[in-house]
PDB file of C-alpha atoms in Angstrom:
ATOM      1  CA  MET A1140      24.705  -2.029  -4.006  1.00 39.00           C
ATOM      2  CA  THR A1141      22.612  -2.151  -0.878  1.00 40.00           C
ATOM      3  CA  GLU A1142      23.810  -1.093   2.562  1.00 47.00           C
ATOM      4  CA  PRO A1143      24.773  -4.066   4.749  1.00 43.00           C
ATOM      5  CA  SER A1144      22.414  -2.976   7.572  1.00 38.00           C
ATOM      6  CA  TRP A1145      19.365  -3.335   5.353  1.00 64.00           C
ATOM      7  CA  GLY A1146      17.454  -6.582   5.517  1.00 83.00           C
ATOM      8  CA  LEU A1147      15.896  -6.153   2.078  1.00 90.00           C
ATOM      9  CA  PRO A1148      17.105  -8.330  -0.786  1.00 90.00           C
ATOM     10  CA  ASP A1149      19.508  -6.692  -3.198  1.00 90.00           C
ATOM     11  CA  PRO A1150      17.654  -5.914  -6.451  1.00 91.00           C
ATOM     12  CA  GLU A1151      20.798  -6.660  -8.433  1.00 91.00           C
ATOM     13  CA  TYR A1152      21.129 -10.219  -7.116  1.00 92.00           C
ATOM     14  CA  ASN A1153      17.435 -10.931  -6.496  1.00 91.00           C
ATOM     15  CA  ALA A1154      15.815  -9.278  -9.492  1.00 91.00           C
ATOM     16  CA  GLU A1155      12.973 -11.840  -9.525  1.00 94.00           C
ATOM     17  CA  LEU A1156      11.702 -10.441  -6.211  1.00 93.00           C
ATOM     18  CA  TYR A1157      11.246  -7.001  -7.789  1.00 94.00           C
ATOM     19  CA  ALA A1158      10.090  -8.075 -11.290  1.00 93.00           C
ATOM     20  CA  ASP A1159       6.865  -6.361 -12.427  1.00 93.00           C
ATOM     21  CA  VAL A1160       6.117  -5.069  -8.905  1.00 95.00           C
ATOM     22  CA  PRO A1161       5.169  -1.502 -10.007  1.00 95.00           C
ATOM     23  CA  VAL A1162       2.566  -2.845 -12.445  1.00 96.00           C
ATOM     24  CA  LYS A1163       1.286  -5.304  -9.847  1.00 96.00           C
ATOM     25  CA  ARG A1164       1.012  -2.478  -7.308  1.00 96.00           C
ATOM     26  CA  ALA A1165      -1.075  -0.425  -9.753  1.00 95.00           C
ATOM     27  CA  ILE A1166      -3.444  -3.333 -10.397  1.00 97.00           C
ATOM     28  CA  ALA A1167      -3.607  -4.065  -6.657  1.00 97.00           C
ATOM     29  CA  TRP A1168      -4.506  -0.424  -6.002  1.00 97.00           C
ATOM     30  CA  ILE A1169      -7.447  -0.690  -8.433  1.00 97.00           C
ATOM     31  CA  VAL A1170      -8.647  -3.916  -6.791  1.00 98.00           C
ATOM     32  CA  ASP A1171      -8.356  -2.305  -3.355  1.00 98.00           C
ATOM     33  CA  ALA A1172     -10.278   0.783  -4.517  1.00 97.00           C
ATOM     34  CA  LEU A1173     -13.102  -1.492  -5.706  1.00 98.00           C
ATOM     35  CA  VAL A1174     -13.114  -3.352  -2.363  1.00 98.00           C
ATOM     36  CA  ILE A1175     -13.207  -0.039  -0.460  1.00 98.00           C
ATOM     37  CA  PHE A1176     -16.044   1.172  -2.679  1.00 98.00           C
ATOM     38  CA  GLY A1177     -17.967  -2.019  -1.885  1.00 98.00           C
ATOM     39  CA  ILE A1178     -17.392  -1.602   1.843  1.00 97.00           C
ATOM     40  CA  THR A1179     -18.592   2.015   1.741  1.00 97.00           C
ATOM     41  CA  LEU A1180     -21.740   0.912  -0.099  1.00 96.00           C
ATOM     42  CA  LEU A1181     -22.366  -1.665   2.638  1.00 96.00           C
ATOM     43  CA  VAL A1182     -21.896   0.986   5.335  1.00 96.00           C
ATOM     44  CA  LEU A1183     -24.314   3.514   3.772  1.00 95.00           C
ATOM     45  CA  PRO A1184     -27.580   1.843   4.910  1.00 94.00           C
ATOM     46  CA  PHE A1185     -26.279   1.665   8.497  1.00 94.00           C
ATOM     47  CA  THR A1186     -25.985   5.462   8.501  1.00 92.00           C
ATOM     48  CA  ALA A1187     -29.552   5.850   7.182  1.00 92.00           C
ATOM     49  CA  PHE A1188     -27.813   7.070   4.004  1.00 93.00           C
ATOM     50  CA  THR A1189     -26.705  10.280   5.750  1.00 94.00           C
ATOM     51  CA  ALA A1190     -23.119   9.267   4.905  1.00 93.00           C
ATOM     52  CA  LEU A1191     -23.893  10.370   1.345  1.00 93.00           C
ATOM     53  CA  PHE A1192     -23.481  13.934   2.631  1.00 95.00           C
ATOM     54  CA  PHE A1193     -19.915  13.213   3.763  1.00 95.00           C
ATOM     55  CA  TYR A1194     -19.044  10.325   1.449  1.00 96.00           C
ATOM     56  CA  PRO A1195     -15.438  11.453   0.786  1.00 95.00           C
ATOM     57  CA  LEU A1196     -14.757  11.390   4.537  1.00 95.00           C
ATOM     58  CA  LEU A1197     -16.379   7.968   4.809  1.00 96.00           C
ATOM     59  CA  TRP A1198     -14.145   6.764   1.954  1.00 96.00           C
ATOM     60  CA  LEU A1199     -11.018   8.083   3.704  1.00 96.00           C
ATOM     61  CA  PHE A1200     -12.014   6.479   6.999  1.00 96.00           C
ATOM     62  CA  VAL A1201     -12.845   3.099   5.454  1.00 97.00           C
ATOM     63  CA  SER A1202      -9.743   3.221   3.244  1.00 97.00           C
ATOM     64  CA  PHE A1203      -7.464   3.941   6.191  1.00 98.00           C
ATOM     65  CA  LEU A1204      -8.942   1.129   8.284  1.00 98.00           C
ATOM     66  CA  TYR A1205      -8.993  -1.353   5.392  1.00 98.00           C
ATOM     67  CA  ARG A1206      -5.415  -0.699   4.312  1.00 98.00           C
ATOM     68  CA  THR A1207      -3.997  -0.552   7.833  1.00 98.00           C
ATOM     69  CA  PHE A1208      -5.645  -3.728   9.091  1.00 98.00           C
ATOM     70  CA  THR A1209      -5.034  -5.801   5.955  1.00 98.00           C
ATOM     71  CA  ILE A1210      -1.389  -4.741   5.747  1.00 98.00           C
ATOM     72  CA  ALA A1211      -0.885  -5.324   9.487  1.00 97.00           C
ATOM     73  CA  ASN A1212      -2.398  -8.814   9.252  1.00 96.00           C
ATOM     74  CA  GLY A1213      -0.533 -10.080   6.204  1.00 93.00           C
ATOM     75  CA  SER A1214       1.850  -7.355   5.067  1.00 95.00           C
ATOM     76  CA  ALA A1215      -0.407  -6.852   2.038  1.00 97.00           C
ATOM     77  CA  THR A1216      -3.857  -5.604   1.138  1.00 97.00           C
ATOM     78  CA  LEU A1217      -6.297  -7.974  -0.552  1.00 97.00           C
ATOM     79  CA  GLY A1218      -5.303  -6.535  -3.926  1.00 97.00           C
ATOM     80  CA  MET A1219      -1.620  -7.074  -3.162  1.00 97.00           C
ATOM     81  CA  ARG A1220      -2.332 -10.652  -2.108  1.00 97.00           C
ATOM     82  CA  LEU A1221      -4.203 -11.218  -5.353  1.00 97.00           C
ATOM     83  CA  MET A1222      -1.159  -9.936  -7.253  1.00 97.00           C
ATOM     84  CA  SER A1223       1.247 -11.988  -5.078  1.00 96.00           C
ATOM     85  CA  ILE A1224       3.182  -9.056  -3.643  1.00 97.00           C
ATOM     86  CA  GLU A1225       3.809  -8.017  -0.063  1.00 96.00           C
ATOM     87  CA  LEU A1226       5.343  -5.101   1.784  1.00 96.00           C
ATOM     88  CA  ARG A1227       8.539  -5.490   3.792  1.00 96.00           C
ATOM     89  CA  THR A1228      10.213  -3.114   6.242  1.00 95.00           C
ATOM     90  CA  PHE A1229      13.793  -1.924   5.859  1.00 93.00           C
ATOM     91  CA  ARG A1230      14.727  -4.864   8.104  1.00 93.00           C
ATOM     92  CA  GLY A1231      13.115  -7.285   5.653  1.00 91.00           C
ATOM     93  CA  GLU A1232      10.311  -8.080   8.095  1.00 93.00           C
ATOM     94  CA  ARG A1233       6.570  -8.122   7.555  1.00 94.00           C
ATOM     95  CA  PHE A1234       4.727  -4.964   8.530  1.00 96.00           C
ATOM     96  CA  SER A1235       3.524  -4.576  12.116  1.00 96.00           C
ATOM     97  CA  PHE A1236       0.440  -2.533  12.990  1.00 97.00           C
ATOM     98  CA  PRO A1237       2.415   0.735  13.534  1.00 97.00           C
ATOM     99  CA  ASP A1238       4.324   0.175  10.264  1.00 96.00           C
ATOM    100  CA  ALA A1239       1.043  -0.431   8.429  1.00 97.00           C
ATOM    101  CA  ALA A1240      -0.622   2.640   9.935  1.00 98.00           C
ATOM    102  CA  MET A1241       2.316   4.905   9.086  1.00 97.00           C
ATOM    103  CA  HIS A1242       2.627   3.544   5.533  1.00 97.00           C
ATOM    104  CA  THR A1243      -1.127   3.964   5.004  1.00 97.00           C
ATOM    105  CA  LEU A1244      -1.099   7.505   6.366  1.00 97.00           C
ATOM    106  CA  MET A1245       1.830   8.476   4.147  1.00 96.00           C
ATOM    107  CA  HIS A1246       0.189   6.784   1.140  1.00 96.00           C
ATOM    108  CA  MET A1247      -3.010   8.749   1.732  1.00 96.00           C
ATOM    109  CA  VAL A1248      -1.166  12.049   2.131  1.00 95.00           C
ATOM    110  CA  CYS A1249       0.775  11.467  -1.094  1.00 94.00           C
ATOM    111  CA  PHE A1250      -2.378  10.447  -2.909  1.00 90.00           C
ATOM    112  CA  SER A1251      -4.147  13.606  -1.725  1.00 92.00           C
ATOM    113  CA  PHE A1252      -1.795  15.862  -3.675  1.00 94.00           C
ATOM    114  CA  LEU A1253      -0.995  15.630  -7.368  1.00 94.00           C
ATOM    115  CA  LEU A1254       2.758  16.327  -7.324  1.00 95.00           C
ATOM    116  CA  PRO A1255       3.681  13.863  -4.562  1.00 94.00           C
ATOM    117  CA  GLN A1256       1.555  11.195  -6.260  1.00 94.00           C
ATOM    118  CA  ILE A1257       3.256  11.788  -9.614  1.00 95.00           C
ATOM    119  CA  ALA A1258       6.668  11.780  -7.920  1.00 95.00           C
ATOM    120  CA  SER A1259       5.797   8.567  -6.106  1.00 94.00           C
ATOM    121  CA  ALA A1260       4.706   6.856  -9.331  1.00 93.00           C
ATOM    122  CA  ILE A1261       7.864   7.968 -11.134  1.00 95.00           C
ATOM    123  CA  LEU A1262      10.014   6.716  -8.269  1.00 95.00           C
ATOM    124  CA  MET A1263       8.275   3.326  -8.328  1.00 94.00           C
ATOM    125  CA  LEU A1264       9.144   3.033 -12.007  1.00 93.00           C
ATOM    126  CA  THR A1265      12.742   4.244 -11.721  1.00 94.00           C
ATOM    127  CA  THR A1266      14.228   3.126  -8.391  1.00 93.00           C
ATOM    128  CA  ALA A1267      15.953  -0.237  -8.139  1.00 91.00           C
ATOM    129  CA  ARG A1268      13.528  -1.479  -5.476  1.00 93.00           C
ATOM    130  CA  GLY A1269      10.425   0.147  -7.024  1.00 92.00           C
ATOM    131  CA  GLN A1270       9.855   2.331  -3.980  1.00 94.00           C
ATOM    132  CA  GLY A1271       7.376   5.208  -3.855  1.00 95.00           C
ATOM    133  CA  LEU A1272       7.653   8.208  -1.519  1.00 95.00           C
ATOM    134  CA  PRO A1273       6.160   6.425   1.529  1.00 96.00           C
ATOM    135  CA  ASP A1274       8.468   3.467   0.901  1.00 95.00           C
ATOM    136  CA  LEU A1275      11.542   5.673   0.632  1.00 95.00           C
ATOM    137  CA  ALA A1276      10.620   7.547   3.805  1.00 95.00           C
ATOM    138  CA  LEU A1277      10.113   4.311   5.752  1.00 95.00           C
ATOM    139  CA  GLY A1278      12.804   2.284   3.975  1.00 93.00           C
ATOM    140  CA  SER A1279      10.180  -0.286   2.999  1.00 95.00           C
ATOM    141  CA  THR A1280       9.439  -1.907  -0.325  1.00 95.00           C
ATOM    142  CA  ALA A1281       7.039  -4.250  -2.072  1.00 95.00           C
ATOM    143  CA  LEU A1282       8.330  -7.645  -3.172  1.00 95.00           C
ATOM    144  CA  ASN A1283       6.980 -10.574  -5.091  1.00 95.00           C
ATOM    145  CA  ARG A1284       5.825 -13.087  -2.536  1.00 89.00           C
ATOM    146  CA  THR A1285       7.972 -16.150  -2.088  1.00 80.00           C
ATOM    147  CA  ARG A1286       6.053 -19.261  -1.167  1.00 68.00           C
TER     148      ARG A1286
END
């Protein structure tokens, strides 16, 4: 049972909001990675292709900006929107810019190390709200979008 102070829907009584979210998040992540790859390819000519020498840093920079701004502007990345899911804070609200930046930073840190990424994936598959490590730390979750 959820704590009364939380604004997130109870997964026991609102199971449809959490149905298939981990799978949708995985597909959304792939879509977002392809979008980020496309953006980095568009940026390369503007650096006279010198960004090829520091491409991983370019990827991190573009990824951080892309994820932060898309989440801040709609509580979901383009991939999440395609999969009809959105992120919500522990209060049940859409993400603000600081929420989006912190979630993105924590996501990137977890994804940079194997064990936290594995732990995050396992948590998404086993917790009632499908929360990964960044979600648990922030009290946020991903939900199926209601229209």
